[in-house]
Amino acid sequence: MELDDINTIAVLGAGNMGHGIAELAALAGYDVNLRDIKEEFVQNGYDNIEWSLQKLAEKDQLSDEEASAALDRITPLVDVEEAVSDVDFVIEVVPEKMDIKKEVYAEVEEYAPDHAIFATNTSSLSITELSEVTDRPERFCGMHFFNPPVRMALVEVITGAYTSEDTLALTEELAESFGKTPVRVRKDSPGFIVNRILVPLMNEACWIVEDGTATMEEVDSTVKFELGLPMGAFELGDQVGNDVTYHVLDYMHDVLGEAYAPCPLLKETVEAEHYGKKVGKGFYDYEDGDGATIPTDAGREDVEHRLLGVMANEVGNLVGNDVAPAKDIDEAVMLGGGYPTGPAKMADEVGLSVLVETLDDLHEKTGAARYEVSDGLREHADKGGFYAGSDDEIEFSAIEIEYPGDKVGHLILSREARMNTVNEEMLDDLAAAIDLLEDDDEVRAILITGKGGRAFSAGADVTSMAGSADPLDAIDLSKKGQETFGKLESCSMPVLAAIDGFALGGGFELSMCADLRIASERSEIGLPEHSLGLLPGWGGTQRLQRLIGMSRAKEIIFTAERFDAETMYEYNVLNEVVPNDEFEERAHELAAKLAGGPPISQSMTKEAMLRGWENIDAGLALESNAFGHLMATEDLMEGISAFMEKRDPEFAGK
């Protein structure tokens, strides 16, 4: 089954998560059967969707007609047979109890079409065990959305022991069609990625208070203002629901063992029914008290290292057991937990050897299983970090990397004989080079140029790609280019594309992913794909209209003409046009200026702007979190001091 074959989706469960997922699916153009066990439950979910769509229309995030059309695609139902008998995809969102979910799947299996894929929104339960009550374990996977689904960007796509690759790939495509970012969980492991990091962190926060090491206020001050996370650990527990945290942790304890035993403080809080904000009282008092009032200056290094050690240990477990690589873990936790930096990178910055020593000391002192250093953490500590490896041994064939100084990484497209045209080999090199430069602490900006002075890049190497006329191969190539260029666009540091000569087709599309673009006077820029009967396939149809507006973008694409640099400057494609004989000097000058900026601010600004492109509410939320985080940085103090002393700031990225 292909994505285009999915027309109708059943969402089983009309609670907060269920009606949110149903709304997403309807907005993406799918017909949705929203089902719950009682008429009042499903109607309440439907009413919530109607209210949400009206709010989106009021905020001009969609038109009244689009809101009405989305609502019309949703059918509220109670009867299971009617809900699933003619659907292509089933998303189950019933209560997080194994027995309830198994009962639902046994009933759904009786009526659902043979081709339909089943996906569970469980946050921690075994995908494999759930799939075994169906007759289609190969077409069964996890599809874990985050609350609220309309706003949260992440979807964890989880494999079970029997799940086919086709099922996982299609589920990822479906998540993308919802406007979400899927992250693959490669093994069925309790808590998957995000909860596997967050829940032990919250449990350890409780243990720190339980054993008298620090107060709740000191822990939350450390988490919020030293680690820079959006909420304190206890504040987050109250927000999520301490009962929810306890339930997930208790399941992990049952499956994974004593290292995940719930802290008595957490258990007592739940037994007292202090579930958090939803009931008015949790660790903090939201009715008779001031809620989560967290001091800004009570953070402690010993608490920071203990919490980071526990998080790093879980990263080590996930990496070591092939559940997910460090980069995917960081992406998932940043998207699903709102972290400004992923846990693997946070641990690397402190030093894995420091965290291993912290855990070893705690294990020797307490004997507690939760402090046993995972094989994955110890192995990566020996290597120098989760992101350490053999990057310095990478050999590139289609690009070159130079380090001209001033903290600039210079990436050169170097297929000079073919005017630096892009082939699959160059795409592979670019992806590896971006990772290499982003992981280099001595690089704070990327400059991209083409070798030889004739072309930045004259586009895709059509002659090398034309040997296969298979449309499926062409689709794969398009997706590969989009993924590689997207990596450049989302990289954490500023990127400058310096165009000298031709920037055509895929070469122009590559430059669109840079933060700034300059060009020499002699440059010619355009998208000639329509003259070949093609279209821009590496993001050009989307990024160009975002850069300069739809009308100008259509002019450039439909005419398939080459435009001179001055015209492209007038069209706002270029930030600057440079005389030919000054081009190289100006490119390095501007790249060095970008590299001298505040790296934390630059990274967070890029992420907030990109997120806001997709969803302004998510972008604004990230902007607020970043603004608060930056208030506690050394860079801010350096910037203020430099301003007062009338000198140039020297930002350290701290």
XYZ file of C-alpha atoms in Angstrom:
654
model
C 0.000 0.000 0.000
C 1.185 3.517 -0.851
C 0.339 6.790 0.862
C -2.028 7.695 -1.975
C -4.009 4.538 -1.191
C -4.915 5.842 2.262
C -8.257 7.605 2.035
C -10.052 6.837 5.299
C -8.554 6.654 8.781
C -10.246 5.314 11.899
C -9.269 6.975 15.170
C -10.328 4.821 18.113
C -10.731 6.961 21.207
C -12.144 10.489 21.248
C -10.345 11.865 24.312
C -7.804 14.670 24.229
C -5.252 12.737 22.183
C -7.821 10.989 20.010
C -9.758 14.043 18.913
C -6.483 15.902 18.366
C -5.200 13.176 16.036
C -8.553 13.046 14.241
C -8.349 16.801 13.672
C -4.847 16.460 12.237
C -5.945 13.730 9.845
C -8.960 15.729 8.678
C -6.851 18.842 8.130
C -4.499 16.718 6.027
C -7.435 15.797 3.770
C -8.305 12.325 5.029
C -11.799 11.093 5.831
C -11.894 10.202 9.524
C -14.097 7.829 11.510
C -13.845 8.983 15.136
C -15.040 6.230 17.457
C -15.517 5.882 21.205
C -17.508 3.517 23.435
C -20.305 5.983 24.281
C -22.177 8.541 22.236
C -21.429 11.262 24.779
C -17.683 10.565 24.609
C -17.473 10.707 20.836
C -19.725 13.759 20.625
C -17.593 15.566 23.169
C -14.522 14.797 21.055
C -16.269 16.013 17.922
C -17.326 19.225 19.671
C -13.746 19.823 20.782
C -12.553 19.452 17.198
C -15.169 21.947 16.023
C -14.051 24.415 18.697
C -10.361 23.953 17.783
C -10.997 24.455 14.063
C -12.952 27.617 14.791
C -10.039 28.944 16.843
C -7.606 28.197 14.016
C -9.887 30.074 11.617
C -10.166 33.011 14.021
C -6.357 33.191 14.124
C -6.273 33.126 10.280
C -4.296 29.893 10.322
C -6.896 28.473 7.933
C -9.970 29.824 6.210
C -13.552 29.309 7.380
C -14.076 27.109 4.329
C -11.065 24.928 5.188
C -12.251 24.579 8.780
C -15.719 23.582 7.637
C -14.334 21.113 5.096
C -12.118 19.479 7.729
C -15.039 19.073 10.116
C -17.162 17.578 7.331
C -14.549 14.856 6.848
C -15.035 13.583 10.414
C -17.783 11.076 11.229
C -18.466 10.407 14.938
C -19.327 6.752 15.578
C -19.848 4.249 18.375
C -20.306 0.982 16.467
C -16.920 -0.691 15.882
C -17.883 -2.441 12.662
C -19.144 0.787 11.139
C -15.997 2.608 12.284
C -13.395 0.240 10.807
C -14.998 -1.911 8.093
C -13.935 0.326 5.194
C -10.780 2.076 6.419
C -7.173 1.958 5.272
C -5.441 2.916 8.507
C -6.426 2.525 12.163
C -4.942 4.706 14.925
C -5.840 3.416 18.377
C -5.864 5.973 21.198
C -7.670 4.155 24.029
C -6.555 4.245 27.710
C -2.965 3.203 28.411
C -3.765 -0.250 29.776
C -2.614 -3.400 28.029
C -5.814 -5.379 28.677
C -8.059 -2.626 27.306
C -5.962 -2.224 24.196
C -5.903 -5.969 23.552
C -9.678 -6.141 23.820
C -10.016 -3.321 21.314
C -7.683 -4.975 18.804
C -9.415 -8.320 19.090
C -12.698 -6.633 18.174
C -11.242 -4.412 15.465
C -9.474 -7.353 13.808
C -12.859 -8.972 13.267
C -14.122 -6.118 11.062
C -11.158 -4.250 9.591
C -10.111 -4.870 5.948
C -7.126 -7.139 5.453
C -5.013 -4.365 3.929
C -5.524 -1.905 6.798
C -2.554 -0.971 8.978
C -2.985 -0.820 12.747
C -1.046 1.787 14.743
C -1.180 2.247 18.497
C -0.597 5.611 20.145
C 0.787 3.966 23.280
C 3.485 5.955 25.054
C 5.311 2.963 26.491
C 3.554 -0.414 26.112
C 4.975 -3.267 24.031
C 4.163 -3.003 20.341
C 5.042 -6.647 19.863
C 2.672 -7.882 22.578
C -0.208 -5.811 21.233
C 0.412 -6.972 17.659
C 0.183 -10.612 18.687
C -3.550 -10.381 19.369
C -4.102 -9.489 15.697
C -3.759 -11.451 12.471
C -1.519 -8.757 10.949
C 1.554 -8.272 13.173
C 3.606 -7.262 10.128
C 1.127 -4.420 9.525
C 1.160 -3.253 13.133
C 3.344 -0.509 14.616
C 3.481 2.264 17.170
C 2.561 5.824 16.193
C 3.105 7.881 19.319
C 1.867 11.474 19.094
C 2.565 14.071 21.753
C 0.041 16.249 23.530
C -1.490 18.389 22.141
C -1.185 16.627 18.764
C -2.169 19.685 16.737
C 0.785 21.654 18.092
C 3.503 19.108 18.903
C 5.765 18.309 15.965
C 7.023 14.845 16.946
C 5.626 11.418 16.136
C 7.597 8.390 17.326
C 7.180 5.543 14.822
C 7.941 2.305 16.638
C 8.695 -1.106 15.244
C 7.469 -4.316 16.804
C 9.220 -7.643 16.460
C 7.152 -8.474 13.370
C 6.597 -5.040 11.802
C 7.556 -4.825 8.132
C 9.712 -2.045 6.752
C 6.913 -1.115 4.351
C 4.575 -0.532 7.301
C 7.096 1.686 9.083
C 7.906 3.688 5.967
C 4.241 4.250 5.149
C 3.476 5.286 8.724
C 6.320 7.801 8.580
C 4.930 9.175 5.321
C 1.493 9.452 6.898
C 2.949 11.373 9.847
C 4.674 13.729 7.422
C 1.399 14.252 5.564
C -0.022 15.385 8.917
C 2.738 18.005 9.036
C 4.664 16.113 11.717
C 8.274 14.972 12.059
C 8.559 11.200 12.466
C 11.480 9.695 14.366
C 12.061 5.954 14.002
C 12.283 3.791 17.128
C 14.135 0.768 15.791
C 13.409 -1.682 18.590
C 10.374 -2.241 20.787
C 11.682 -0.930 24.091
C 9.595 0.442 27.007
C 9.268 4.219 26.961
C 10.578 4.314 23.377
C 12.780 7.449 23.151
C 11.259 10.520 24.789
C 9.662 8.850 27.809
C 12.747 6.684 28.244
C 14.687 9.910 28.822
C 12.123 12.079 30.636
C 10.553 9.577 33.044
C 13.820 8.346 34.665
C 14.882 12.006 34.901
C 11.719 12.880 36.849
C 12.139 9.785 39.013
C 15.747 10.713 39.801
C 14.637 14.217 40.761
C 12.398 12.555 43.351
C 15.266 10.377 44.615
C 17.479 13.461 45.066
C 14.868 14.976 47.364
C 14.056 11.622 48.991
C 17.669 10.999 50.049
C 18.122 14.565 51.313
C 20.700 15.649 48.756
C 18.729 18.745 47.718
C 15.353 20.408 48.069
C 12.654 20.342 45.422
C 13.311 24.024 44.705
C 17.041 23.394 44.248
C 16.360 20.520 41.862
C 13.925 22.500 39.744
C 16.195 25.563 39.747
C 19.002 23.349 38.459
C 16.836 21.787 35.769
C 15.294 25.027 34.556
C 18.115 27.529 34.902
C 21.308 25.457 34.765
C 20.328 22.724 32.306
C 18.086 25.231 30.507
C 15.094 22.921 30.147
C 11.607 24.390 29.631
C 10.325 23.273 33.050
C 11.696 22.025 36.318
C 11.452 18.265 36.827
C 8.740 18.530 39.495
C 6.997 21.267 37.535
C 6.942 18.970 34.488
C 5.593 16.084 36.556
C 2.716 18.262 37.716
C 2.057 19.375 34.154
C 2.063 15.863 32.659
C 0.284 14.284 35.622
C 2.205 12.484 38.341
C -0.128 9.520 37.979
C 0.824 9.267 34.306
C 4.532 9.410 35.138
C 4.109 6.756 37.823
C 2.150 4.474 35.492
C 4.836 4.636 32.774
C 7.622 4.160 35.300
C 5.849 1.222 36.944
C 5.542 -0.481 33.548
C 9.228 0.144 32.822
C 10.030 -1.286 36.265
C 8.052 -4.449 35.516
C 9.743 -4.976 32.148
C 13.241 -3.565 32.606
C 13.921 -4.241 36.268
C 14.940 -2.593 39.518
C 16.770 0.361 37.918
C 13.336 1.835 37.194
C 11.770 1.345 40.625
C 9.543 4.348 41.401
C 10.871 6.596 44.137
C 8.775 6.461 47.356
C 8.221 10.232 47.104
C 6.564 9.801 43.710
C 4.512 6.831 44.905
C 3.319 8.702 48.001
C 2.385 11.732 45.912
C 0.255 9.590 43.610
C -1.335 7.663 46.488
C -2.325 11.011 48.010
C -4.001 11.780 44.653
C -1.773 14.812 44.176
C -1.693 14.274 40.434
C -0.639 17.808 39.510
C -2.215 20.855 37.916
C -5.261 18.944 36.693
C -6.423 18.411 40.303
C -5.007 21.607 41.778
C -2.176 19.987 43.713
C 0.884 17.941 42.918
C 4.403 18.562 44.104
C 3.359 22.205 44.018
C 0.066 23.670 45.276
C -1.950 25.311 42.497
C -5.055 26.123 44.557
C -3.972 27.436 47.936
C -0.342 28.153 47.030
C 1.632 29.978 44.358
C 2.095 26.986 42.083
C 5.532 26.251 40.670
C 7.569 29.181 41.986
C 11.154 28.235 41.127
C 14.150 30.280 42.316
C 16.518 31.316 39.543
C 19.725 31.051 41.568
C 19.442 27.833 43.570
C 21.025 25.494 41.022
C 23.768 23.085 42.080
C 26.468 21.375 40.045
C 26.200 18.072 41.934
C 22.474 17.920 41.149
C 23.150 18.851 37.506
C 25.717 16.073 37.085
C 23.476 13.513 38.776
C 20.506 14.307 36.539
C 22.635 14.493 33.409
C 24.267 11.201 34.377
C 20.888 9.468 34.548
C 19.841 10.935 31.192
C 23.170 9.990 29.600
C 22.794 6.465 30.954
C 19.446 6.160 29.186
C 20.952 7.525 25.973
C 23.619 4.850 26.367
C 20.953 2.177 26.806
C 19.070 3.316 23.697
C 22.182 3.630 21.538
C 23.808 0.471 22.854
C 20.680 -1.610 22.270
C 20.143 -0.185 18.772
C 16.850 1.445 19.715
C 17.943 4.747 18.172
C 21.177 6.595 17.337
C 22.186 9.627 19.400
C 21.166 12.103 16.724
C 17.622 10.689 16.522
C 17.374 10.659 20.320
C 18.322 14.326 20.449
C 15.868 15.247 17.697
C 13.031 13.364 19.401
C 13.626 14.872 22.840
C 13.984 18.378 21.410
C 10.735 18.034 19.457
C 8.779 16.038 22.038
C 10.181 17.522 25.244
C 10.966 21.062 24.120
C 14.645 20.721 25.054
C 16.830 23.465 23.517
C 19.601 20.858 23.111
C 19.283 17.090 22.998
C 20.393 14.932 25.957
C 23.278 13.304 24.057
C 24.781 16.673 23.133
C 24.164 18.016 26.638
C 26.032 15.037 28.058
C 28.880 15.437 25.560
C 29.261 19.100 26.506
C 29.742 18.263 30.191
C 31.893 15.254 29.347
C 30.810 11.618 29.459
C 33.775 10.715 31.642
C 32.524 13.175 34.287
C 29.061 11.624 34.203
C 30.392 8.066 34.307
C 32.429 8.976 37.385
C 29.324 10.532 38.969
C 27.291 7.376 38.391
C 30.087 5.056 39.529
C 30.435 7.011 42.779
C 26.672 6.896 43.394
C 26.547 3.169 42.658
C 29.422 2.472 45.038
C 27.763 4.574 47.728
C 24.179 3.295 47.372
C 24.327 0.033 45.444
C 21.227 1.185 43.542
C 20.722 -0.451 40.165
C 19.755 2.862 38.534
C 23.371 4.028 38.840
C 24.920 1.050 37.048
C 26.637 2.549 34.023
C 25.201 1.171 30.789
C 27.547 -0.473 28.302
C 26.571 2.123 25.721
C 27.484 5.048 27.956
C 30.804 3.571 29.037
C 31.708 2.681 25.453
C 30.987 6.204 24.192
C 32.786 7.751 27.152
C 35.884 5.834 26.053
C 35.393 7.208 22.525
C 35.076 10.754 23.783
C 31.349 11.302 23.429
C 28.121 10.165 21.784
C 28.995 12.274 18.759
C 32.665 11.359 18.703
C 33.864 8.887 16.128
C 35.947 8.640 13.004
C 34.704 11.835 11.329
C 38.299 12.950 10.802
C 38.811 9.858 8.664
C 35.998 10.685 6.236
C 37.200 10.926 2.649
C 35.102 13.072 0.334
C 35.126 12.705 -3.435
C 32.572 15.301 -4.602
C 33.263 18.080 -2.091
C 36.174 19.579 -0.203
C 36.335 21.117 3.252
C 38.705 23.899 4.214
C 39.186 25.811 7.450
C 40.236 29.368 6.511
C 40.150 30.572 10.118
C 37.763 32.857 11.979
C 35.738 29.762 12.966
C 34.456 29.285 9.406
C 34.003 25.869 7.815
C 34.330 26.240 4.040
C 32.435 23.588 2.093
C 33.412 23.519 -1.586
C 31.360 21.745 -4.256
C 34.194 20.188 -6.241
C 32.961 18.447 -9.366
C 34.588 21.179 -11.417
C 34.719 19.158 -14.640
C 30.928 18.879 -14.549
C 30.308 22.432 -13.300
C 29.774 21.112 -9.776
C 26.550 19.363 -10.719
C 24.920 17.368 -7.943
C 24.835 13.581 -8.093
C 24.056 10.987 -5.436
C 27.697 10.844 -4.397
C 27.669 14.581 -3.705
C 24.444 14.241 -1.721
C 26.106 11.612 0.477
C 29.198 13.788 0.899
C 27.110 16.841 1.773
C 25.166 14.977 4.453
C 28.366 13.701 6.069
C 30.092 17.088 5.772
C 27.238 18.937 7.450
C 27.403 16.523 10.395
C 31.193 16.886 10.543
C 31.117 20.691 10.580
C 28.201 20.886 12.999
C 30.008 18.662 15.490
C 33.226 20.714 15.270
C 33.393 23.146 18.207
C 35.863 25.291 16.260
C 33.353 25.956 13.476
C 30.557 28.470 13.984
C 29.491 29.254 10.424
C 29.450 27.385 7.117
C 30.435 28.965 3.802
C 29.409 27.063 0.659
C 31.000 27.828 -2.714
C 31.551 26.058 -6.031
C 34.994 25.154 -7.324
C 36.440 26.644 -10.473
C 34.757 30.040 -10.850
C 32.308 28.920 -13.539
C 29.507 27.641 -11.354
C 28.293 27.389 -7.802
C 26.436 24.349 -9.126
C 24.807 23.998 -12.518
C 22.129 21.726 -11.062
C 21.528 18.009 -10.904
C 23.813 15.803 -12.963
C 21.019 14.799 -15.326
C 23.242 12.681 -17.558
C 24.303 10.434 -14.688
C 20.746 10.162 -13.390
C 18.947 9.625 -16.687
C 20.045 6.008 -17.012
C 17.075 4.880 -14.940
C 13.616 5.860 -16.092
C 11.983 4.122 -13.148
C 9.610 6.620 -11.485
C 10.120 4.959 -8.093
C 13.887 5.494 -8.336
C 13.249 9.127 -9.243
C 11.003 9.543 -6.204
C 13.718 8.078 -3.969
C 16.293 10.441 -5.461
C 14.019 13.426 -4.881
C 13.487 12.421 -1.259
C 17.205 11.903 -0.737
C 17.973 15.384 -2.047
C 15.214 16.920 0.040
C 16.513 15.193 3.166
C 20.111 16.284 2.551
C 19.192 19.883 1.758
C 16.854 19.917 4.752
C 19.789 18.911 6.956
C 21.642 21.998 5.755
C 18.626 24.241 6.326
C 18.140 23.013 9.891
C 21.802 22.940 10.904
C 22.416 24.883 14.104
C 24.899 27.444 12.787
C 24.575 30.198 10.141
C 25.081 29.094 6.536
C 26.180 31.424 3.717
C 25.872 30.369 0.076
C 28.314 32.380 -2.048
C 27.363 32.065 -5.728
C 29.926 32.775 -8.439
C 28.741 31.742 -11.896
C 25.790 29.461 -12.526
C 23.385 28.406 -9.784
C 20.803 26.437 -11.687
C 18.247 23.787 -10.816
C 19.424 21.699 -7.896
C 22.314 24.084 -7.303
C 19.886 26.972 -6.816
C 17.724 24.741 -4.612
C 20.782 23.980 -2.465
C 21.448 27.700 -2.017
C 17.844 28.247 -0.878
C 18.656 26.217 2.248
C 21.330 28.705 3.304
C 20.508 31.521 5.707
C 22.071 34.155 3.458
C 22.947 34.225 -0.247
C 25.376 36.503 -2.044
C 26.408 36.381 -5.696
C 28.997 37.875 -8.008
C 27.825 40.288 -10.711
C 28.441 37.681 -13.419
C 26.255 35.035 -11.814
C 23.165 33.565 -13.478
C 20.494 31.898 -11.410
C 17.385 29.957 -12.318
C 15.294 26.800 -12.349
C 15.319 25.309 -15.873
C 13.378 22.147 -14.987
C 10.227 23.116 -16.925
C 12.273 23.371 -20.114
C 13.055 19.673 -19.629
C 9.516 18.650 -18.722
C 10.432 18.281 -15.037
C 9.878 20.341 -11.909
C 12.260 21.369 -9.122
C 12.458 18.191 -7.053
C 14.747 19.111 -4.178
C 12.535 21.567 -2.348
C 12.422 24.395 -4.882
C 8.649 24.438 -5.270
C 8.316 25.047 -1.530
C 11.320 27.085 -0.394
C 11.356 29.581 -3.241
C 7.799 30.760 -2.646
C 8.587 31.120 1.039
C 11.600 33.252 0.201
C 10.058 35.588 -2.369
C 6.324 34.911 -2.569
C 4.286 32.634 -4.791
C 3.935 34.954 -7.793
C 7.670 35.559 -8.238
C 8.412 31.917 -7.545
C 6.015 30.855 -10.297
C 7.652 33.316 -12.682
C 11.078 31.805 -12.058
C 9.858 28.210 -12.267
C 7.391 28.536 -15.176
C 9.621 30.633 -17.451
C 12.633 28.369 -16.790
C 14.835 31.364 -17.583
C 18.211 32.337 -16.207
C 18.110 35.585 -14.236
C 21.060 37.883 -13.643
C 22.245 38.627 -10.119
C 20.801 42.144 -9.956
C 17.342 40.862 -10.862
C 17.556 38.162 -8.231
C 18.613 40.810 -5.699
C 15.531 42.841 -6.608
C 13.431 39.682 -6.216
C 14.870 39.196 -2.694
C 16.549 35.909 -3.609
C 19.972 37.439 -2.882
C 21.065 39.460 0.107
C 23.901 41.128 -1.773
C 25.514 41.394 -5.220
C 29.313 41.703 -5.163
C 31.742 42.948 -7.865
C 33.505 40.011 -9.462
C 36.978 40.947 -8.280
C 35.804 41.432 -4.676
C 33.697 38.306 -4.464
C 36.041 35.883 -2.687
C 37.130 38.439 -0.087
C 33.547 39.504 0.631
C 32.344 35.899 0.980
C 34.940 35.127 3.646
C 34.381 38.477 5.356
C 30.633 37.890 5.715
C 31.092 34.254 6.789
C 33.553 35.362 9.478
C 31.090 37.996 10.681
C 28.398 35.325 11.033
C 30.828 33.041 12.838
C 31.556 35.819 15.332
C 27.927 36.040 16.404
C 26.416 34.485 19.544
C 26.187 30.757 18.683
C 23.483 29.833 21.189
C 21.275 32.733 20.104
C 21.867 31.948 16.433
C 20.999 28.288 16.854
C 17.832 28.969 18.829
C 16.772 31.721 16.426
C 17.100 29.395 13.445
C 15.143 26.658 15.171
C 12.357 29.034 16.241
C 12.056 30.519 12.743
C 11.962 27.115 11.066
C 9.416 25.807 13.550
C 7.283 28.910 13.085
C 7.277 28.402 9.325
C 5.338 25.190 9.911
C 3.291 26.268 12.921
C 3.415 29.802 14.305
C 2.189 28.723 17.751
C 4.970 26.160 18.021
C 7.478 28.758 16.817
C 6.293 31.318 19.350
C 6.434 28.755 22.152
C 9.991 27.849 21.207
C 10.886 31.547 20.974
C 9.648 32.119 24.533
C 11.561 29.118 25.899
C 14.713 30.220 24.072
C 14.360 33.790 25.328
C 14.229 32.546 28.905
C 17.163 30.180 28.373
C 19.340 32.944 26.896
C 18.827 35.113 29.983
C 21.041 32.693 31.923
C 23.915 32.507 29.397
C 27.408 33.907 29.741
C 27.067 35.187 26.180
C 24.375 37.629 27.284
C 26.648 39.028 29.971
C 29.467 39.344 27.437
C 27.183 41.144 25.004
C 26.045 43.614 27.659
C 29.615 44.190 28.852
C 30.864 44.770 25.304
C 28.057 47.238 24.677
C 28.843 49.189 27.836
C 32.575 49.161 27.100
C 32.074 50.070 23.428
C 33.969 47.058 22.098
C 33.164 44.063 19.919
C 31.773 41.115 21.901
C 33.642 37.826 22.030
C 30.970 35.191 22.407
C 32.052 31.848 23.863
C 28.841 29.929 23.248
C 28.186 29.457 26.965
